[in-house]
């Protein structure tokens, strides 16, 4: 029996497996002390099950659902200096019981390095241990260490080892450097947030399957990652791994704890993130010196996708180039013969291989938006390229069912989405650019996971995010999830916020958006355009929700404000007095609730304008009225007066989006109001002065936009060309 160990069986919602657990454990000679922790509503089932083993300690938990409270109760029931493993009740197979027992035995070696420096029980990791309990334990002991005058030797390293074992470790991105590569990883403990920076140091290593480490980084600490809600978490690290001394071969990217205690140097294989796979390609590094050989590598993942591999090769000159191409061709042939991912992926690799001679010297650009859309930056960039650079191999991918297909086809080079031609061009794309996300560029019949694992690195296209507006919530953009090579920005504050939160830096280009070239003023139209945005917490069939599992639209603050404004007799009277009309264009995601909305009179109309028709409304309106929509940047670019009706600011910033870098009161292009009457007061004052801009907001657009002209598309093309040149000479290419 393991006299110094304790096994806690954590019963959550179902105690049906408990009798089998206790029966199997009772038959083992290496059984640890047993504690069954359970909620009060399962007391009868637990008591009945424990009759078979009278020495089992039963612990009824307070029904708080708080991991910190649960851990405290468990720790109080465990003798001091005991090893403790907490496991949830899955099917108790013999292998699982052996794992638990051997884990407790092995943990003695790690704890021996710490000695008797723990003030309480020592938590031992197992894959069935709930991560929230691990993080609660880490917080508890780290707080004790912070309060102590001296740091007990080894305790901090043990906690780092425990954290690494419990975390999901992913490769977020790779950045080539002369003779080396910067590898960014994320250590994700179920989104846990440490109060301060953990003291641990880690090394990123390249490990051969049977030969140990071939090279690695210096120890580095964690840096903050800002999540989509704007909360900073200590989850990222970036380490430089020299490749000059790494022999040619295939290596697994691993993360290990840096510690003087060998038994505490836990190591984890890092999984690939979607972003790291999305922009994977063969990379040729710049040599650190004239005498050094060139280094090439490419990132990939095995069939199971649970680890990230880096193939590394050395050599300069024609023979080295030939050997590298032979390696790539060999990888293609092996995959075509017996690779995972399905017949389609194998057929596509074969098609790419045999069709390659037909694309030699051709630089293929694929542009698009959503499959059925041609209305935003993808469309405007395509028009610019077809008119200004008609000899380039630039194509727009659009569904045949799109209303814009026939008109856009007159420009030439329009390819039906998911057609055979689309597939062929995608296999040889040099640039893939989209206004929403580059995954919209994949043919519908391609499995995205299989594409990322099997095809993306072989295509190696430059991934360009054109954006579909000035980004108010850059915290939502993460390099590890998206994998862009280039992101366009328009505003200085937007650029700063993206650099601070996204993991992107050199990939950000402050060049403006192509659609801004179309924003030229028109003669007065005596039109007020109102464009509110949507709310993710309000139910909408347009978002693919089959049942109203979120809040109902009817009766919401959103519904009350919109109804109050549209049915306002004061608004109708004002429009008649000044001879204006108000056009209300609801967001697509809430249009179903508003298209048949009642209005106060014929001066107020509700339209379902999209695409270029919506852009024309923005261009022609004399006043732009919104709540939080980013389209107000387009209006400001034109010099159109703006009114912000932020009637639900607190709810919007806590339930729909994080607080933005853009402060509407400080940075906005017009007054901010919170009520229907306040909105009408500002509108009345604006119409009374003939929609003349308010001097209080003069100059703010020039301060915000990095460029305020009609040269955006030209700058975008020049920037893409420079990035392609950089990849072709020092960063990538097969």
XYZ file of C-alpha atoms in Angstrom:
734
model
C 0.000 0.000 0.000
C 1.230 3.527 -0.795
C 1.252 4.874 2.749
C 2.327 8.374 1.746
C -0.145 8.780 -1.108
C -3.799 9.602 -1.435
C -6.149 9.005 -4.352
C -9.228 11.224 -4.486
C -12.150 9.943 -6.529
C -14.118 13.045 -7.523
C -17.786 12.287 -8.108
C -19.461 15.007 -10.124
C -22.863 14.272 -11.656
C -22.838 10.500 -11.936
C -21.842 7.917 -9.308
C -22.610 4.863 -11.451
C -18.906 4.055 -12.007
C -18.013 4.325 -8.299
C -18.797 0.699 -7.287
C -16.551 -0.641 -10.064
C -13.771 1.738 -9.050
C -13.927 0.639 -5.419
C -14.140 -3.055 -6.327
C -11.053 -2.887 -8.547
C -9.102 -0.762 -6.098
C -9.929 -3.088 -3.205
C -8.260 -5.950 -5.042
C -4.953 -4.075 -5.479
C -2.051 -4.421 -3.103
C -0.552 -1.064 -4.096
C -3.632 0.908 -3.188
C -3.208 4.420 -1.856
C -5.370 5.964 0.821
C -8.811 6.587 -0.738
C -11.073 9.601 -0.458
C -14.398 9.839 -2.275
C -15.429 13.486 -2.712
C -19.033 14.038 -3.759
C -21.877 16.585 -3.830
C -24.634 16.293 -1.269
C -27.291 15.155 -3.749
C -25.311 11.941 -4.405
C -24.782 11.093 -0.727
C -27.021 8.001 -0.681
C -25.372 6.448 -3.747
C -21.879 7.127 -2.430
C -22.590 5.716 1.048
C -24.022 2.534 -0.453
C -21.053 2.098 -2.802
C -18.487 2.622 -0.026
C -19.828 -0.225 2.149
C -17.478 -2.619 0.316
C -14.374 -0.732 1.516
C -14.878 0.520 5.086
C -11.505 2.321 5.151
C -12.593 4.720 2.404
C -12.905 8.289 3.639
C -16.057 10.027 2.415
C -15.949 13.787 1.857
C -19.220 15.592 1.223
C -18.471 18.804 -0.660
C -20.172 22.136 -0.303
C -22.307 22.615 -3.401
C -20.610 25.795 -4.617
C -19.120 24.581 -7.895
C -16.038 26.676 -7.060
C -12.751 24.864 -7.862
C -10.893 26.814 -5.175
C -13.424 25.793 -2.529
C -13.442 22.174 -3.727
C -9.653 21.982 -3.602
C -9.542 23.520 -0.114
C -11.957 20.927 1.200
C -9.952 18.096 -0.355
C -6.617 19.431 0.936
C -8.016 19.712 4.455
C -8.949 16.024 4.354
C -5.493 14.859 3.233
C -2.628 14.346 5.739
C 0.239 16.840 5.425
C 3.128 15.850 3.131
C 1.075 13.242 1.311
C 1.120 12.898 -2.450
C -2.352 13.428 -3.846
C -3.913 12.595 -7.193
C -7.442 13.716 -8.007
C -9.295 11.832 -10.723
C -12.751 12.068 -12.211
C -14.802 8.919 -12.547
C -14.459 7.538 -16.043
C -14.605 3.789 -16.779
C -12.031 2.200 -14.374
C -9.977 0.035 -16.746
C -6.926 -1.881 -15.399
C -4.658 0.326 -17.541
C -6.070 3.454 -15.946
C -5.541 2.102 -12.444
C -1.977 1.138 -13.349
C -1.410 4.652 -14.674
C -2.610 6.198 -11.418
C -0.486 3.905 -9.276
C 2.666 4.299 -11.380
C 2.128 8.045 -11.507
C 2.138 8.257 -7.718
C 5.264 6.104 -7.523
C 7.061 8.168 -10.193
C 6.061 11.393 -8.474
C 8.157 10.411 -5.457
C 11.283 11.124 -7.513
C 10.094 14.606 -8.459
C 9.000 15.408 -4.915
C 12.303 14.083 -3.559
C 13.988 16.976 -5.387
C 11.795 19.358 -3.433
C 12.384 17.592 -0.137
C 10.078 18.614 2.678
C 9.598 22.143 1.437
C 5.855 21.825 0.846
C 3.693 23.020 3.698
C 0.792 20.799 2.662
C -0.120 17.864 0.406
C 1.636 17.674 -2.970
C -0.660 17.434 -5.972
C 0.390 14.883 -8.602
C -0.827 15.334 -12.174
C -2.814 12.724 -14.070
C -4.674 13.161 -17.335
C -7.994 12.680 -15.498
C -7.270 15.452 -13.011
C -9.570 18.443 -13.656
C -7.454 21.370 -14.838
C -9.410 23.936 -12.738
C -8.297 22.053 -9.608
C -4.696 22.124 -10.824
C -4.833 25.892 -11.370
C -6.458 26.376 -7.964
C -3.553 24.428 -6.442
C -0.997 26.494 -8.358
C -2.585 29.739 -7.163
C -2.665 28.483 -3.569
C 1.006 27.479 -3.398
C 2.255 30.448 -5.456
C 0.456 32.767 -3.031
C 2.168 31.001 -0.113
C 5.534 31.399 -1.826
C 4.895 35.108 -2.428
C 4.143 35.662 1.253
C 7.260 33.850 2.473
C 10.508 35.625 3.160
C 12.502 32.811 1.547
C 11.732 30.763 -1.563
C 11.917 27.036 -0.684
C 14.239 25.297 -3.102
C 12.518 23.413 -5.906
C 8.918 24.192 -4.985
C 8.469 26.775 -7.737
C 9.987 24.396 -10.302
C 7.652 21.624 -9.179
C 4.701 23.931 -9.758
C 6.044 24.801 -13.221
C 6.355 21.092 -14.002
C 2.786 20.512 -12.816
C 1.493 23.434 -14.900
C 3.258 22.190 -18.023
C 1.831 18.682 -17.614
C -1.712 19.999 -17.205
C -1.603 22.582 -19.994
C -2.458 22.382 -23.670
C 0.753 23.434 -25.434
C 0.482 24.727 -28.998
C 2.847 26.239 -31.543
C 1.296 29.598 -32.366
C 3.650 30.816 -35.118
C 7.176 30.694 -36.519
C 9.226 33.708 -37.614
C 12.401 33.073 -39.664
C 15.601 34.792 -38.556
C 19.147 34.623 -40.000
C 20.273 31.081 -39.190
C 17.484 30.581 -36.636
C 13.747 30.534 -36.126
C 11.633 32.278 -33.485
C 9.014 29.858 -32.206
C 6.005 31.165 -30.279
C 4.072 28.777 -28.060
C 0.986 29.034 -25.914
C 0.635 27.299 -22.553
C -3.125 27.156 -22.060
C -4.383 26.083 -18.633
C -8.065 26.154 -19.589
C -7.917 29.939 -19.874
C -6.671 30.398 -16.305
C -5.458 33.838 -15.318
C -2.541 34.126 -12.894
C -2.548 37.258 -10.743
C 1.092 37.933 -11.581
C 3.775 36.568 -13.873
C 4.646 32.964 -12.910
C 8.348 32.537 -12.078
C 8.993 29.615 -14.425
C 11.451 29.457 -17.313
C 11.067 27.158 -20.321
C 13.170 25.915 -23.230
C 11.918 25.170 -26.728
C 13.751 22.170 -28.150
C 13.897 20.180 -31.375
C 13.802 16.478 -30.583
C 14.580 13.617 -32.945
C 12.254 10.610 -32.437
C 15.002 8.310 -31.115
C 18.020 10.551 -30.597
C 17.012 13.180 -28.031
C 17.392 16.939 -28.346
C 19.223 18.197 -31.429
C 19.063 21.853 -30.441
C 17.082 24.326 -28.430
C 16.600 27.815 -27.127
C 17.851 29.632 -24.092
C 15.403 29.633 -21.147
C 12.587 32.171 -21.553
C 9.678 33.260 -19.385
C 6.010 33.761 -20.111
C 4.578 36.928 -21.627
C 0.999 38.122 -21.600
C -1.605 37.117 -24.138
C -4.715 39.301 -24.331
C -7.845 37.226 -24.940
C -10.963 38.161 -26.906
C -12.477 39.807 -23.821
C -9.457 42.038 -23.327
C -8.145 40.049 -20.340
C -4.361 39.592 -20.113
C -3.167 36.053 -19.315
C 0.391 34.749 -18.862
C 0.233 32.180 -21.674
C 2.688 33.065 -24.446
C 6.414 32.627 -24.836
C 8.693 33.313 -27.796
C 12.056 31.542 -28.037
C 14.798 31.724 -30.649
C 16.070 28.317 -31.757
C 19.375 28.330 -33.739
C 19.254 25.902 -36.672
C 22.852 26.103 -37.870
C 23.976 23.225 -35.650
C 20.851 21.087 -36.057
C 21.601 18.105 -38.344
C 19.421 17.509 -41.391
C 16.312 15.629 -40.280
C 12.752 15.718 -38.992
C 12.241 17.030 -35.445
C 9.423 17.314 -32.958
C 8.958 20.756 -31.360
C 8.891 20.308 -27.588
C 8.630 22.544 -24.556
C 10.455 21.690 -21.347
C 10.742 23.308 -17.948
C 14.163 24.779 -17.260
C 15.228 23.524 -13.820
C 18.427 22.433 -12.045
C 16.475 19.386 -10.861
C 16.478 16.800 -13.638
C 13.383 15.050 -12.294
C 11.391 18.294 -12.633
C 12.248 18.992 -16.289
C 8.860 18.019 -17.644
C 8.624 17.980 -21.426
C 5.571 18.291 -23.640
C 5.212 17.910 -27.385
C 3.581 21.045 -28.813
C 0.511 20.668 -31.009
C 0.187 22.850 -34.101
C -2.314 25.687 -34.000
C -4.510 26.407 -37.009
C -2.560 29.585 -37.622
C 0.829 27.868 -37.653
C -0.436 25.395 -40.263
C -2.296 28.003 -42.329
C 0.843 29.934 -43.292
C 3.311 27.028 -43.266
C 5.598 26.842 -46.269
C 9.119 25.811 -47.193
C 11.464 28.481 -45.870
C 15.027 29.307 -46.863
C 16.758 31.275 -44.131
C 19.219 34.046 -44.715
C 22.671 32.729 -43.796
C 24.101 34.371 -40.641
C 27.484 34.725 -42.357
C 29.097 34.348 -45.789
C 30.774 31.091 -44.716
C 27.629 29.451 -43.346
C 25.469 27.075 -45.370
C 21.900 28.017 -46.117
C 19.248 26.439 -43.896
C 15.826 25.346 -45.100
C 12.871 24.110 -43.098
C 9.170 23.478 -43.267
C 6.579 22.982 -40.540
C 4.196 20.032 -40.732
C 2.288 17.609 -38.524
C 1.835 13.808 -38.501
C -1.459 12.144 -39.337
C -2.724 12.318 -35.757
C -2.045 16.076 -35.494
C -0.920 15.897 -31.846
C 2.583 17.241 -32.417
C 4.379 19.796 -34.554
C 7.304 18.737 -36.694
C 10.060 20.784 -38.294
C 12.019 19.321 -41.201
C 15.477 20.937 -41.367
C 18.082 20.707 -44.151
C 21.428 22.381 -44.881
C 23.433 23.252 -47.944
C 24.142 25.880 -50.579
C 24.467 25.736 -54.318
C 22.784 23.755 -57.095
C 23.288 20.319 -55.505
C 21.688 21.432 -52.234
C 18.785 22.970 -54.173
C 18.330 19.723 -56.106
C 18.436 17.659 -52.909
C 15.789 19.887 -51.303
C 13.461 19.613 -54.290
C 13.980 15.852 -54.316
C 13.000 15.778 -50.658
C 9.799 17.715 -51.343
C 8.922 15.545 -54.358
C 9.583 12.424 -52.321
C 7.237 13.674 -49.613
C 4.583 14.249 -52.281
C 4.978 10.756 -53.721
C 4.873 9.060 -50.331
C 1.737 10.957 -49.417
C 0.066 10.214 -52.766
C 0.694 6.499 -52.271
C -0.415 6.007 -48.676
C -1.065 9.314 -46.930
C -3.898 10.046 -44.497
C -6.632 12.607 -45.078
C -8.713 10.831 -47.698
C -8.566 10.205 -51.420
C -9.366 13.795 -52.282
C -6.276 15.131 -50.513
C -4.057 12.524 -52.158
C -5.562 13.339 -55.560
C -4.979 17.045 -54.992
C -1.322 16.487 -54.101
C -0.985 14.457 -57.310
C -2.724 17.172 -59.340
C -0.409 19.829 -57.912
C 2.628 17.735 -58.749
C 1.723 16.957 -62.370
C 0.326 20.433 -63.165
C 3.291 22.352 -61.723
C 5.075 22.788 -65.115
C 2.068 24.687 -66.473
C 2.368 27.310 -63.706
C 6.104 27.945 -63.859
C 6.739 31.677 -63.781
C 3.071 32.484 -63.058
C 2.194 34.448 -59.951
C -1.431 33.570 -59.195
C -3.446 35.894 -56.954
C -6.822 34.676 -55.663
C -9.134 37.327 -54.186
C -12.539 37.022 -52.591
C -14.884 37.584 -49.701
C -17.596 35.168 -48.606
C -18.467 32.648 -51.318
C -21.485 34.624 -52.594
C -20.195 38.153 -51.940
C -18.441 40.750 -54.066
C -18.972 44.015 -52.231
C -16.051 44.906 -50.017
C -12.273 45.216 -50.095
C -11.861 42.046 -52.128
C -14.032 43.472 -54.898
C -12.384 46.917 -54.890
C -8.865 45.465 -54.970
C -9.850 43.137 -57.822
C -11.301 46.009 -59.856
C -8.144 48.023 -59.331
C -5.907 45.156 -60.443
C -8.013 44.295 -63.502
C -8.052 47.911 -64.679
C -4.544 49.003 -63.675
C -2.649 45.699 -64.030
C -4.651 43.649 -66.560
C -1.700 41.363 -67.434
C -1.407 39.995 -63.913
C -2.808 36.535 -63.130
C -5.387 37.842 -60.667
C -8.699 36.016 -60.149
C -11.838 36.659 -58.115
C -13.532 33.586 -56.636
C -17.326 33.941 -56.512
C -20.290 31.585 -56.383
C -22.323 31.310 -59.602
C -25.456 31.959 -57.525
C -24.179 35.360 -56.385
C -26.245 38.344 -57.630
C -22.958 40.026 -58.574
C -21.578 37.118 -60.633
C -22.804 38.175 -64.079
C -21.800 41.836 -63.656
C -18.381 41.089 -62.193
C -17.645 38.521 -64.884
C -17.431 41.348 -67.408
C -14.072 42.256 -65.847
C -12.735 38.817 -66.714
C -10.840 36.364 -64.492
C -13.889 35.579 -62.357
C -13.756 31.935 -61.247
C -16.828 30.052 -59.964
C -16.330 29.165 -56.322
C -15.603 25.456 -55.752
C -15.245 24.756 -59.478
C -12.464 22.555 -60.880
C -10.691 25.704 -62.058
C -10.910 27.135 -58.553
C -9.304 23.967 -57.169
C -6.473 24.076 -59.700
C -5.724 27.754 -59.122
C -5.833 27.268 -55.363
C -3.175 24.546 -55.625
C -0.812 27.013 -57.305
C -1.812 30.254 -55.589
C 0.948 32.692 -54.742
C -1.390 35.083 -52.912
C -4.708 34.333 -51.195
C -6.505 37.501 -50.043
C -9.914 37.833 -48.420
C -11.879 40.567 -46.669
C -13.278 38.255 -43.959
C -11.060 35.184 -43.539
C -8.885 33.260 -45.953
C -10.725 30.029 -45.116
C -13.551 31.393 -47.302
C -11.205 30.820 -50.234
C -11.215 27.039 -49.836
C -13.397 25.069 -52.275
C -16.437 23.744 -50.436
C -15.507 20.123 -51.106
C -12.156 20.509 -49.335
C -12.012 19.465 -45.699
C -10.376 22.344 -43.856
C -8.559 20.224 -41.276
C -7.153 17.946 -43.977
C -6.175 20.982 -46.045
C -4.260 22.571 -43.163
C -2.416 19.356 -42.385
C -1.769 18.058 -45.891
C -1.872 20.868 -48.457
C -1.287 24.294 -46.919
C 2.490 23.934 -46.532
C 2.817 22.613 -50.090
C 0.967 25.606 -51.516
C 2.638 28.170 -49.259
C 0.522 31.077 -50.498
C 0.892 34.507 -48.915
C -2.165 34.852 -46.637
C -3.581 38.408 -46.783
C -6.362 39.713 -44.538
C -7.881 42.668 -46.379
C -10.324 43.371 -43.525
C -13.905 44.559 -43.943
C -13.681 47.638 -41.783
C -11.515 49.384 -39.235
C -11.166 46.801 -36.464
C -12.675 48.069 -33.206
C -11.926 44.847 -31.260
C -8.432 43.673 -32.242
C -8.367 41.366 -29.199
C -10.500 39.003 -31.279
C -7.723 38.595 -33.881
C -5.118 36.030 -32.838
C -2.136 34.970 -34.905
C -2.341 31.411 -33.593
C -5.912 31.089 -34.883
C -5.605 32.910 -38.207
C -2.050 32.629 -39.539
C -2.015 35.689 -41.792
C 1.172 36.916 -43.444
C -0.258 40.396 -43.962
C -3.020 42.373 -42.247
C -4.176 45.734 -43.582
C -4.933 48.534 -41.158
C -6.142 52.092 -41.719
C -6.004 53.839 -38.344
C -2.994 54.479 -36.149
C -4.822 53.410 -33.004
C -6.033 50.247 -34.719
C -2.445 49.339 -35.616
C -1.207 49.908 -32.060
C -4.035 47.846 -30.596
C -3.468 44.943 -32.984
C 0.245 44.878 -32.226
C -0.475 44.847 -28.502
C -3.054 42.060 -28.535
C -2.857 39.811 -31.588
C 0.678 38.423 -31.805
C 1.106 40.209 -35.136
C 3.766 42.858 -35.605
C 5.762 43.032 -38.840
C 2.764 41.430 -40.582
C 0.666 44.578 -40.027
C 0.708 47.130 -42.847
C -0.869 50.532 -42.205
C -1.803 51.193 -45.826
C -5.587 51.697 -45.793
C -8.395 49.650 -47.292
C -9.119 49.382 -51.049
C -12.772 50.306 -50.585
C -11.756 53.729 -49.276
C -10.703 54.638 -52.828
C -14.395 54.586 -53.729
C -15.314 56.992 -50.925
C -15.652 60.253 -52.806
C -18.196 62.922 -51.775
C -21.436 63.340 -53.730
C -23.864 66.305 -53.955
C -26.277 66.628 -50.989
C -29.078 64.059 -51.090
C -31.141 65.281 -48.100
C -30.805 61.764 -46.662
C -30.010 60.591 -43.142
C -28.620 57.055 -43.037
C -29.041 55.050 -39.852
C -26.940 51.878 -39.601
C -26.898 50.121 -36.225
C -24.864 46.973 -35.698
C -26.086 43.641 -34.262
C -25.896 41.979 -30.838
C -24.473 38.478 -30.443
C -26.624 37.824 -27.366
C -29.941 38.368 -29.209
C -31.482 35.418 -31.011
C -31.381 35.460 -34.798
C -32.205 32.865 -37.423
C -29.776 34.619 -39.785
C -26.912 33.368 -37.614
C -27.951 29.764 -38.093
C -29.619 29.310 -34.721
C -32.290 26.647 -34.918
C -33.882 27.548 -31.592
C -34.087 30.725 -29.507
C -31.432 29.632 -26.980
C -30.353 33.236 -26.462
C -32.326 36.269 -25.392
C -35.403 37.181 -27.332
C -35.245 40.283 -29.473
C -38.736 41.388 -28.411
C -38.540 43.427 -25.235
C -34.776 43.923 -25.357
C -33.147 47.324 -24.913
C -32.194 47.111 -28.579
C -35.785 46.600 -29.674
C -37.091 49.378 -27.440
C -34.617 51.946 -28.738
C -35.078 51.088 -32.409
C -38.862 51.014 -32.128
C -38.887 54.267 -30.153
C -36.847 56.064 -32.799
C -38.566 54.675 -35.896
C -42.045 55.440 -34.544
C -41.194 58.871 -33.146
C -43.690 61.522 -34.236
C -41.062 64.126 -33.388
C -38.672 62.531 -35.896
C -41.317 62.501 -38.639
C -42.184 66.146 -37.978
C -38.510 67.123 -38.002
C -37.906 65.377 -41.334
C -40.903 67.135 -42.867
C -39.825 70.524 -41.535
C -36.284 70.261 -42.923
C -37.277 68.246 -46.019
C -35.116 65.202 -45.234
C -35.761 61.485 -45.234
C -34.268 58.820 -42.973
C -33.141 55.506 -44.437
C -32.787 52.751 -41.842
C -30.454 49.897 -42.928
C -30.407 47.151 -40.264
C -27.495 44.749 -39.943
C -27.995 41.410 -41.704
C -27.994 39.527 -38.391
C -30.993 41.450 -37.012
C -32.756 42.414 -40.250
C -35.394 39.709 -39.754
C -36.681 41.635 -36.728
C -36.722 45.059 -38.389
C -37.593 44.763 -42.080
C -41.322 45.024 -41.301
C -40.906 47.498 -38.453
C -43.546 50.202 -38.057
C -42.501 53.791 -38.744
C -43.936 57.177 -37.874
C -44.499 58.155 -41.494
C -43.426 58.083 -45.118
C -40.230 60.026 -44.446
C -38.779 56.941 -42.703
C -37.981 53.829 -44.734
C -36.373 50.515 -43.867
C -34.144 48.963 -46.547
C -32.221 45.715 -46.903
C -29.282 47.296 -48.686
C -26.111 45.238 -48.984
C -22.872 45.371 -50.914
C -22.331 48.221 -53.331
C -25.862 49.522 -52.777
C -25.037 50.008 -49.103
C -21.740 51.677 -49.918
C -23.587 54.070 -52.229
C -25.960 54.947 -49.379
C -22.976 55.768 -47.186
C -21.426 57.904 -49.919
C -24.598 59.865 -50.597
C -25.988 60.449 -47.116
C -25.754 63.874 -45.482
C -25.842 62.522 -41.908
C -24.692 59.152 -40.593
C -26.395 57.824 -37.470
C -25.231 54.647 -35.710
C -24.772 52.963 -32.363
C -21.426 51.136 -32.557
C -21.055 50.137 -36.227
C -17.522 50.453 -37.652
C -19.045 51.855 -40.862
C -18.867 55.246 -39.144
C -15.197 55.263 -40.177
C -16.310 55.276 -43.836
C -18.596 58.224 -43.136
C -15.774 60.061 -41.372
C -13.435 59.359 -44.307
C -15.976 61.194 -46.479
C -16.335 64.051 -44.003
C -19.997 63.229 -43.304
C -21.339 64.352 -39.877
C -21.857 61.437 -37.463
C -24.139 60.981 -34.436
C -23.565 58.070 -32.031
C -26.617 56.671 -30.242
C -24.886 54.430 -27.682
C -27.993 53.522 -25.742
C -26.588 50.233 -24.357
C -22.869 50.905 -24.047
C -22.256 48.876 -20.880
C -24.162 45.834 -22.107
C -22.546 46.021 -25.544
C -19.012 46.194 -24.151
C -19.518 43.295 -21.746
C -21.689 40.944 -23.794
C -20.923 41.672 -27.452
C -17.395 43.050 -27.652
C -14.555 44.051 -25.363
C -13.980 47.750 -24.703
C -12.275 49.187 -27.758
C -9.108 51.176 -28.344
C -11.454 53.696 -29.970
C -13.108 55.889 -27.354
C -16.252 57.357 -28.901
C -16.253 60.404 -26.626
C -12.521 61.081 -27.027
C -11.943 59.967 -30.624
C -15.398 60.021 -32.227
C -16.463 62.136 -35.189
C -19.662 63.439 -33.629
C -21.699 63.753 -30.424
C -22.499 60.711 -28.255
C -26.038 60.291 -26.889
C -27.797 57.518 -24.980
C -31.548 58.109 -25.440
C -34.045 58.557 -28.247
C -34.711 62.156 -27.189
C -31.005 62.906 -26.982
C -30.571 61.505 -30.484
C -33.348 63.708 -31.823
C -31.908 66.777 -30.069
C -28.542 66.348 -31.798
C -30.175 65.570 -35.147
C -32.385 68.654 -34.878
C -29.368 70.875 -34.177
C -27.413 69.359 -37.084
C -30.250 69.791 -39.600
C -30.848 73.337 -38.383
C -27.334 74.343 -39.424
C -27.617 72.667 -42.808
C -25.544 69.595 -41.785
C -22.433 71.728 -41.437
C -19.722 69.813 -39.523
C -19.361 70.603 -35.832
C -16.007 72.355 -35.248
C -15.586 70.318 -32.031
C -14.852 67.250 -34.176
C -12.957 68.900 -37.008
C -9.602 67.305 -37.676
C -10.265 64.036 -35.856
C -10.419 62.008 -39.074
C -7.040 63.334 -40.197
C -5.601 62.504 -36.781
C -6.984 58.961 -36.872
C -6.328 57.783 -40.432
C -2.760 57.084 -41.468
C -3.724 57.926 -45.073
C -6.640 60.025 -46.280
C -6.598 59.786 -50.070
C -7.618 57.553 -52.987
C -4.309 55.653 -53.217
C -5.168 52.760 -50.905
C -5.326 50.010 -53.528
C -1.981 51.051 -54.974
C -0.354 50.890 -51.540
C -1.906 47.467 -50.893
C -0.539 46.019 -54.149
C 2.909 47.523 -53.540
C 2.948 46.052 -50.029
C 1.970 42.576 -51.232
C 4.654 42.716 -53.919
C 7.287 43.601 -51.320
C 6.193 40.751 -49.044
C 6.351 38.296 -51.945
C 9.857 39.470 -52.782
C 10.902 39.041 -49.155
C 9.504 35.509 -48.996
C 11.038 34.572 -52.334
C 14.530 35.762 -51.405
C 14.885 35.117 -47.677
C 11.732 33.669 -46.221
C 10.170 30.976 -48.315
C 9.505 29.256 -51.566
C 10.023 25.621 -52.456
